[in-house]
Coordinates of C-alpha atoms and ligand atoms in Angstrom, one line a residue:
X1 CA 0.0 0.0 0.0
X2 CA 3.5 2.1 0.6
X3 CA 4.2 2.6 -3.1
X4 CA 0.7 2.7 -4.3
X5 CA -0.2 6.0 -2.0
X6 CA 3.6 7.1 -3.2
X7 CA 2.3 7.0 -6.7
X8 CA -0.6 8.5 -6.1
X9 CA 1.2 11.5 -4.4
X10 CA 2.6 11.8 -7.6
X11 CA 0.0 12.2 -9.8
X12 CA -2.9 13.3 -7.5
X13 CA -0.4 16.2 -6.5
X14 CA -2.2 19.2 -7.6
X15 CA -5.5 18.1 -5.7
X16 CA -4.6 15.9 -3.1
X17 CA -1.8 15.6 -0.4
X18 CA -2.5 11.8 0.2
X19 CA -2.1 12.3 3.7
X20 CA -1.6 10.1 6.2
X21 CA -4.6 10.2 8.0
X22 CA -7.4 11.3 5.3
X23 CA -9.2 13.9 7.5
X24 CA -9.9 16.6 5.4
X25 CA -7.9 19.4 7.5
X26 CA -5.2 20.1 4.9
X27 CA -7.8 19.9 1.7
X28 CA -10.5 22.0 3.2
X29 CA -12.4 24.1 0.6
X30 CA -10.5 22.5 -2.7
X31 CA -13.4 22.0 -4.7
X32 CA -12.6 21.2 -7.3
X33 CA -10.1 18.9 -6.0
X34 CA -10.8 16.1 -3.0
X35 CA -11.6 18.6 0.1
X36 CA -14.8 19.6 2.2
X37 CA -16.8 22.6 1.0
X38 CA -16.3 25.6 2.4
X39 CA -14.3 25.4 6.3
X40 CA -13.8 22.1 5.5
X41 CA -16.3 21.2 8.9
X42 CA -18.6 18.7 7.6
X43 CA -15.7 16.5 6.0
X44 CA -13.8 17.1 8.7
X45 CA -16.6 16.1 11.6
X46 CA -17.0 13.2 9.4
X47 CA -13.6 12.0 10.3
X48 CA -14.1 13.2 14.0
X49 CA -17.1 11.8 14.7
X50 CA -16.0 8.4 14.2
X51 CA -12.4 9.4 16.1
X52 CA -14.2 10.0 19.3
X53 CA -15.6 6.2 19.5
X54 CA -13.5 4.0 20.9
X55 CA -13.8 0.1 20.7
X56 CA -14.1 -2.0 23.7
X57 CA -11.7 -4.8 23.9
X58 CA -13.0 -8.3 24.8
X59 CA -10.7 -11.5 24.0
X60 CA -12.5 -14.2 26.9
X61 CA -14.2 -15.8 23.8
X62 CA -14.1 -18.5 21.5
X63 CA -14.0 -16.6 18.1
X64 CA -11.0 -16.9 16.0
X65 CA -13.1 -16.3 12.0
X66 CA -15.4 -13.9 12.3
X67 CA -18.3 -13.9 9.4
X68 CA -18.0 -10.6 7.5
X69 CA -20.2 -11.2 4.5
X70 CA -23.2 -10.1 3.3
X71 CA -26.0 -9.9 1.3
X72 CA -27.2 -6.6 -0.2
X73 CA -30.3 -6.1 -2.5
X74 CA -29.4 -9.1 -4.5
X75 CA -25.3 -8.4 -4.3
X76 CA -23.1 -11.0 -2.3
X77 CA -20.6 -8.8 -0.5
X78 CA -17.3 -10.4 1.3
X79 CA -16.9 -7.4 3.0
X80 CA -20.0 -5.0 4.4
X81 CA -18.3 -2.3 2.2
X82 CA -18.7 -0.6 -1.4
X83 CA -16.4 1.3 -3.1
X84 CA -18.5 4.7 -2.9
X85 CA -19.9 6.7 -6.1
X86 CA -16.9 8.8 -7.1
X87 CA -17.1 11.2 -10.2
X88 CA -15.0 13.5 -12.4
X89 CA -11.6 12.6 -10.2
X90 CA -9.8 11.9 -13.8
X91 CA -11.4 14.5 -15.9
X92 CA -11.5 17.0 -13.5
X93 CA -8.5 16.6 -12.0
X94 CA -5.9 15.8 -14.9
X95 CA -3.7 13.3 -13.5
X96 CA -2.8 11.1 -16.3
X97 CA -5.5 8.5 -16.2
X98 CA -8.3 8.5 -18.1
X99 CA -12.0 8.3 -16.8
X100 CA -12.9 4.9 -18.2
X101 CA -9.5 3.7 -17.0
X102 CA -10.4 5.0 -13.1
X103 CA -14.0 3.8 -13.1
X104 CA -12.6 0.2 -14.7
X105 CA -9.5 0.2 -11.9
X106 CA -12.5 1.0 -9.1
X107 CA -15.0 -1.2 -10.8
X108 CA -12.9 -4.2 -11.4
X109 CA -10.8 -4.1 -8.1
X110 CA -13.5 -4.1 -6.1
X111 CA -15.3 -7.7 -8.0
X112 CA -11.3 -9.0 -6.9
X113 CA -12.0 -8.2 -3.3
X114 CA -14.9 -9.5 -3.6
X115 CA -17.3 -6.6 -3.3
X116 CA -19.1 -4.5 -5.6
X117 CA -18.3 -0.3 -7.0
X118 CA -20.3 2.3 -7.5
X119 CA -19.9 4.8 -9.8
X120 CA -20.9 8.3 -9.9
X121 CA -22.2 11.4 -12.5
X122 CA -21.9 14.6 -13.2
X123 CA -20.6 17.5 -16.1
X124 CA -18.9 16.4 -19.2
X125 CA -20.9 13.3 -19.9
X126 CA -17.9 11.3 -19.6
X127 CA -17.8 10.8 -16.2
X128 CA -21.5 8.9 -16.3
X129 CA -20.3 7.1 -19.6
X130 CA -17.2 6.3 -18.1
X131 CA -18.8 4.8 -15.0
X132 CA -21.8 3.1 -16.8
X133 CA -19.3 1.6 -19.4
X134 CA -17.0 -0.3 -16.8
X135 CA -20.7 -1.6 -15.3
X136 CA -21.4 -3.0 -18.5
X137 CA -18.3 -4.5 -19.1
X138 CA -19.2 -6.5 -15.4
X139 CA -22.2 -7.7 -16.6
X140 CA -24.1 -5.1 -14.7
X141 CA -21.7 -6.3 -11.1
X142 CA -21.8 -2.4 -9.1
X143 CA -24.7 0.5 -8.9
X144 CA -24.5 3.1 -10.6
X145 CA -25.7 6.4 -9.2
X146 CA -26.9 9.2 -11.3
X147 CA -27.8 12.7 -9.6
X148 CA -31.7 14.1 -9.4
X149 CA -31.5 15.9 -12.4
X150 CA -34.6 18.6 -13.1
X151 CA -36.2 17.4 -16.7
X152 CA -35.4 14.6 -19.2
X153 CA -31.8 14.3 -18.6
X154 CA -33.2 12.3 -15.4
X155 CA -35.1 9.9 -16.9
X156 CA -32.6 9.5 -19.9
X157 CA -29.8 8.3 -17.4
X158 CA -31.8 6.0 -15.4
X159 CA -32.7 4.4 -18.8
X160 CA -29.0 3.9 -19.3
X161 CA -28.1 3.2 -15.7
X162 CA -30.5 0.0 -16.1
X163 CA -29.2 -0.8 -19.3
X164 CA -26.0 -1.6 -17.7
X165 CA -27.6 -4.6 -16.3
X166 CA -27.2 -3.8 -12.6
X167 CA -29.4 -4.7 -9.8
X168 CA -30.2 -1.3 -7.7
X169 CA -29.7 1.8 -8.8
X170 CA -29.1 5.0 -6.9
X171 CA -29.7 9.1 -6.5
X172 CA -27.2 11.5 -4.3
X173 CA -30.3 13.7 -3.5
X174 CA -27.8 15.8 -2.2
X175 CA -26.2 16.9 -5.4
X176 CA -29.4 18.5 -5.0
X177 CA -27.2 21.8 -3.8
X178 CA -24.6 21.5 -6.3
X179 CA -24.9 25.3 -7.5
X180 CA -22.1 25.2 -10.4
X181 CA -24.0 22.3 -12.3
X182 CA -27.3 24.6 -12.1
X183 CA -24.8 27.7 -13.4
X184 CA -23.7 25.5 -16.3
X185 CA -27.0 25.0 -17.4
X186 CA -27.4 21.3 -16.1
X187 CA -29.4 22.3 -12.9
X188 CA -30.7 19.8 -10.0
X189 CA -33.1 19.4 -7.1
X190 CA -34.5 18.4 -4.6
X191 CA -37.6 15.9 -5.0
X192 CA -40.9 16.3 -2.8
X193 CA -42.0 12.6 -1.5
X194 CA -44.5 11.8 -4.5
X195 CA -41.8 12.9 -7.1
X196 CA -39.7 10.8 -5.4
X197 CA -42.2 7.8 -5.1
X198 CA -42.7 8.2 -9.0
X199 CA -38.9 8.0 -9.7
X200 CA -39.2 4.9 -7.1
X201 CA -42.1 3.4 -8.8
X202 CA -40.4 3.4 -12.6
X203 CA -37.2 1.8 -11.7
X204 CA -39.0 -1.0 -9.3
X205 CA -41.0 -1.7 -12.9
X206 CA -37.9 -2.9 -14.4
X207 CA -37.3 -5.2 -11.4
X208 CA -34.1 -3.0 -9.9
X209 CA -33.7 -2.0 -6.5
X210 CA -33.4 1.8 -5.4
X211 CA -31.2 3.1 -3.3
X212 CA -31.4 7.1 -1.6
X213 CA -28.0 8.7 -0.7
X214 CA -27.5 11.5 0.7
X215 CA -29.5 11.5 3.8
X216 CA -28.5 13.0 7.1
X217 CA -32.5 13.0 9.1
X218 CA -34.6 10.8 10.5
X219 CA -37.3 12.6 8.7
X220 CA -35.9 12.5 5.2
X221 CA -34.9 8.6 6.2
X222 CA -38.7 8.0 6.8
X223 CA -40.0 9.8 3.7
X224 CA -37.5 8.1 1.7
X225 CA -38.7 4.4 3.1
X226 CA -42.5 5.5 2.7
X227 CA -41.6 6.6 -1.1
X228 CA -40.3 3.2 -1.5
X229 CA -36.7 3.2 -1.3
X230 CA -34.6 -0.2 -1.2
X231 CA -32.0 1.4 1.3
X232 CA -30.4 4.9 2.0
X233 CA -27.3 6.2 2.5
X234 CA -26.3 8.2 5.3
X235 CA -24.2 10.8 3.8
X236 CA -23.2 14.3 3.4
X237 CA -21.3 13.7 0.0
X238 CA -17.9 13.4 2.1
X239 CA -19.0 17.2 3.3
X240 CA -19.2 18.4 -0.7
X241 CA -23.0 19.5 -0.5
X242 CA -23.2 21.7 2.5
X243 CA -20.6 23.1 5.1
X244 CA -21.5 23.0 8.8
X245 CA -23.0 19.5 8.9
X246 CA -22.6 16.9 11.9
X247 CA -20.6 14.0 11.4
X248 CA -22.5 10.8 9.8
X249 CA -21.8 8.8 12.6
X250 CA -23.3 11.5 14.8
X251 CA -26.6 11.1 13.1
X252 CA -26.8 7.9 12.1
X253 CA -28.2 6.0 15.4
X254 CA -31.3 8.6 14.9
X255 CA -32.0 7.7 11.5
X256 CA -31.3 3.8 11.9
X257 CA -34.4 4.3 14.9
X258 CA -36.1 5.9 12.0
X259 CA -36.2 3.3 9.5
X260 CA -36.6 0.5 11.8
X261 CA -34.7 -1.9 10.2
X262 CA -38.2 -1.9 7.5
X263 CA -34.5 -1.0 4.7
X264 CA -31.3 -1.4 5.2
X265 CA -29.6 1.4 5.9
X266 CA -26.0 2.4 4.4
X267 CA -23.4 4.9 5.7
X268 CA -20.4 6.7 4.8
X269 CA -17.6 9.6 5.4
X270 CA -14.4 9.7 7.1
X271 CA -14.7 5.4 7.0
X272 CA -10.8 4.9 6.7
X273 CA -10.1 1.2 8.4
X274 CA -11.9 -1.8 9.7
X275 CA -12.2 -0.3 13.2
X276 CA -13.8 2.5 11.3
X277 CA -16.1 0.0 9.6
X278 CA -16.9 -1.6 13.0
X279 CA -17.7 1.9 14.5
X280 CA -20.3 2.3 11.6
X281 CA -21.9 -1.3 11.9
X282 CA -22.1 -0.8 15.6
X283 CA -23.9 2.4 15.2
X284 CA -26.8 0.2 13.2
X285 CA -25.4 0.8 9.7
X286 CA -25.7 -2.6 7.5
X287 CA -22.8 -1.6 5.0
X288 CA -20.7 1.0 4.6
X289 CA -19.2 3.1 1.6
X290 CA -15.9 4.5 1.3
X291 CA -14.9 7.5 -1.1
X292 CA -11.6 9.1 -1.4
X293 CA -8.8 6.3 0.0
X294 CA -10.3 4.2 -3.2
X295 CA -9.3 7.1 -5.4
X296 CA -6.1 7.1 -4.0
X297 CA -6.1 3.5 -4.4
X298 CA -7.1 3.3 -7.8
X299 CA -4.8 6.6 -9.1
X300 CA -1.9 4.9 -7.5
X301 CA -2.3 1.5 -8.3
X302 CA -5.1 0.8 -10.5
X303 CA -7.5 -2.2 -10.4
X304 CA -4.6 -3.9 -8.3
X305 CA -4.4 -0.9 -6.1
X306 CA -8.3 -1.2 -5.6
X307 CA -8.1 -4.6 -4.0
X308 CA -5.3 -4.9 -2.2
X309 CA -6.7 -1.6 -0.1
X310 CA -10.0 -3.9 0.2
X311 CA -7.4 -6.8 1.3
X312 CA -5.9 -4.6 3.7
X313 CA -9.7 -3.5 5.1
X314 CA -10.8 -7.0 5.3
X315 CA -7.7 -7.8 7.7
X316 CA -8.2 -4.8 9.8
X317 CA -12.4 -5.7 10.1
X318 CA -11.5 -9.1 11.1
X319 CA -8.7 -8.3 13.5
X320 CA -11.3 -5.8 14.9
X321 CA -13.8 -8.2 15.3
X322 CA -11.8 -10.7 17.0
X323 CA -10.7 -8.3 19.4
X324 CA -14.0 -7.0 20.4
X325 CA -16.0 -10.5 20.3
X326 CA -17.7 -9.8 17.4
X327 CA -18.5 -13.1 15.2
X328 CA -20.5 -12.0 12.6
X329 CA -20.8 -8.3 10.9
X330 CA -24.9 -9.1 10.4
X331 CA -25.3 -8.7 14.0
X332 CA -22.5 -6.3 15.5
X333 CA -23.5 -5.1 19.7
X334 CA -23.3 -0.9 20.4
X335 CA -21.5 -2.6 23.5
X336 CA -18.3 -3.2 21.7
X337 CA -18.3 0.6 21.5
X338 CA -17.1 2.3 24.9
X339 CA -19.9 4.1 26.7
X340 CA -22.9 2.9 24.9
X341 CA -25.3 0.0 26.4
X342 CA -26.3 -3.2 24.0
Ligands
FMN401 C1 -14.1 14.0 -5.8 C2 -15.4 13.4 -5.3 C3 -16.4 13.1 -6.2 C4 -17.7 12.6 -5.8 N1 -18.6 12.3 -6.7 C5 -19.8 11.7 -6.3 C6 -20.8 11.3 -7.3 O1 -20.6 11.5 -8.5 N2 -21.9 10.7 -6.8 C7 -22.1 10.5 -5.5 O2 -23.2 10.0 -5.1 N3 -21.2 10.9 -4.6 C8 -20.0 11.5 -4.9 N4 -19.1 11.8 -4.0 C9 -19.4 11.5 -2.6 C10 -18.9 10.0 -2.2 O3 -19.8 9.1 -2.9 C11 -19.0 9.7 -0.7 O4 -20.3 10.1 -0.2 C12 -17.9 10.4 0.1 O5 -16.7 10.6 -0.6 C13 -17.7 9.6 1.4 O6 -16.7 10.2 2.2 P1 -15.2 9.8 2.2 O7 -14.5 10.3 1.0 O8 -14.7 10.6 3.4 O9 -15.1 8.3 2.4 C14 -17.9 12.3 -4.4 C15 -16.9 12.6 -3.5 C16 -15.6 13.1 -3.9 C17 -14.6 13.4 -2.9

């Protein structure tokens, strides 16, 4: 992992430090680049949020191979992790590797590991080709997420987010505050619950599962399961949507109570090892996503890269587990965590 995050230094260089703890402090307000909006405080609560949990170590046990798979609408995971949707880091950021090449390295890594990728969307249309391509190419193995578009450009991309053969698709409702693709003439929004149930309603016709990301309420989390949704994603976009936010962490126990465990419910942000991973599960979270160490993973070593840093995460989640008395990441205790009851 040494020489891959090297590499990666040196190409990502312009937009990325590769630092070694990934914590959005040096980055914050680099947009475009890999930073936080703004201060920098919701990517960098992200990161904080989970840093101020600490695991609970318990070895008078008899658990020596923890379980960590799992099933997730329809997709056998090894790992209770996705590589998260991740757009424009090629084309945006001119770093010698081209978009389809990224979303293949991120795509095809992760199927090694043993998990699935998503892939992500956004201006030029390359960044949705690119990532809809490499889907296509795996038979339709990842989920592809396209942003709530205002108009036809929506439906048009669901159409070819389907095509790709997958089996969920998703929507960042949060791009929803992206004001520079509104300024180039490519404008999102928000959705009210029947818009949302209509979106819903269409791609459940062609049998595919829809996942919600973005969400950081228990309100919008119980909207979003009354509209219909497969799962949600508890996520401020890695604190790229809107400055000031909590942690996800710090939320997610409210909206897990929320949904009730009617959908499973995703999280992601500042997830950066298996304790991390851990943290997340313990909080109620089924599966978690992680976003910019894959980058670095996939800029600095390619599809290689990509799943030897899933490798590395699957060692770390197990080690975890064994040390806290955890045998299986389908039913993970809040005890393990220090302070909370279970
Ligand atoms: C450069 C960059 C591009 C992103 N593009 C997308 C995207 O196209 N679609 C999406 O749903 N989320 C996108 N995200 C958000 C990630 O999916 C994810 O929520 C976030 O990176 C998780 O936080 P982490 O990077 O701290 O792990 C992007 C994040 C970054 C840093």
């Amino acid at each position: 992992m040494k020489a891959i995050r090297d590499n990666a230094r040196q190409k990502m260089k312009k937009f990325c430090r590769v630092c070694k703890v990934c914590d959005g402090r040096v980055c914050a307000g680099e947009i475009p680049g890999m930073g936080g909006l703004g201060t920098g405080a919701s990517f960098k609560n992200n990161v904080s949020a989970l840093a101020s949990l600490h695991l609970n170590m318990r070895l008078v046990h008899d658990i020596t191979e923890p379980k960590t798979a799992i099933t997730l609408l329809g997709y056998e995971l090894a790992l209770p992790v996705l590589a998260a949707p991740i757009g424009g880091v090629a084309v945006n950021m001119d770093l010698g590797v081209s978009e389809e090449d990224y979303n293949l390295s991120v795509v095809g890594g992760c199927l090694d590991a043993g998990i699935v990728g998503c892939t992500g969307d956004g201006v030029p249309p390359v960044i949705h080709e690119a990532g809809l391509a490499a889907l296509t190419l795996h038979h339709g193995c990842g989920i592809p997420f396209i942003k709530p578009w205002e108009g036809a450009e929506l439906d048009e991309k669901l159409e070819k987010a389907r095509d790709t053969g997958c089996k969920a698709i998703g929507m960042d409702i949060d791009a929803a505050g992206l004001l520079t693709l509104r300024r180039r003439g490519r404008p999102v929004a928000p959705r009210t619950s029947q818009q949302l149930a209509d979106i819903i309603g269409k791609v459940h016709a062609w049998g595919i599962a829809f996942i919600l990301k973005g969400l950081m309420s228990p309100r919008d989390a119980s909207l979003a399961v009354e509209a219909g949704a497969d799962a949600v994603v508890v996520s401020n976009h890695g604190g790229r949507a809107l400055d000031h936010t909590p942690g996800t962490a710090t939320v997610l126990p409210e909206v897990v109570a929320a949904v009730g465990g009617r959908i499973p419910v995703l999280a992601d942000g500042g997830v950066r090892d298996g304790g991390d991973i851990l943290k997340m599960l313990a909080l109620g979270a089924d599966c978690v996503l992680i976003g910019r160490p894959v980058s670095v993973a996939a800029v600095g070593g390619g599809r290689e890269g990509v799943a030897r840093y899933f490798e590395t995460l699957g060692d770390q989640l197990r080690q975890a587990m064994v040390m806290t008395g955890t045998p299986d990441v389908r039913d993970v205790s809040p005890s393990i965590i220090h302070g909370l009851n279970g």
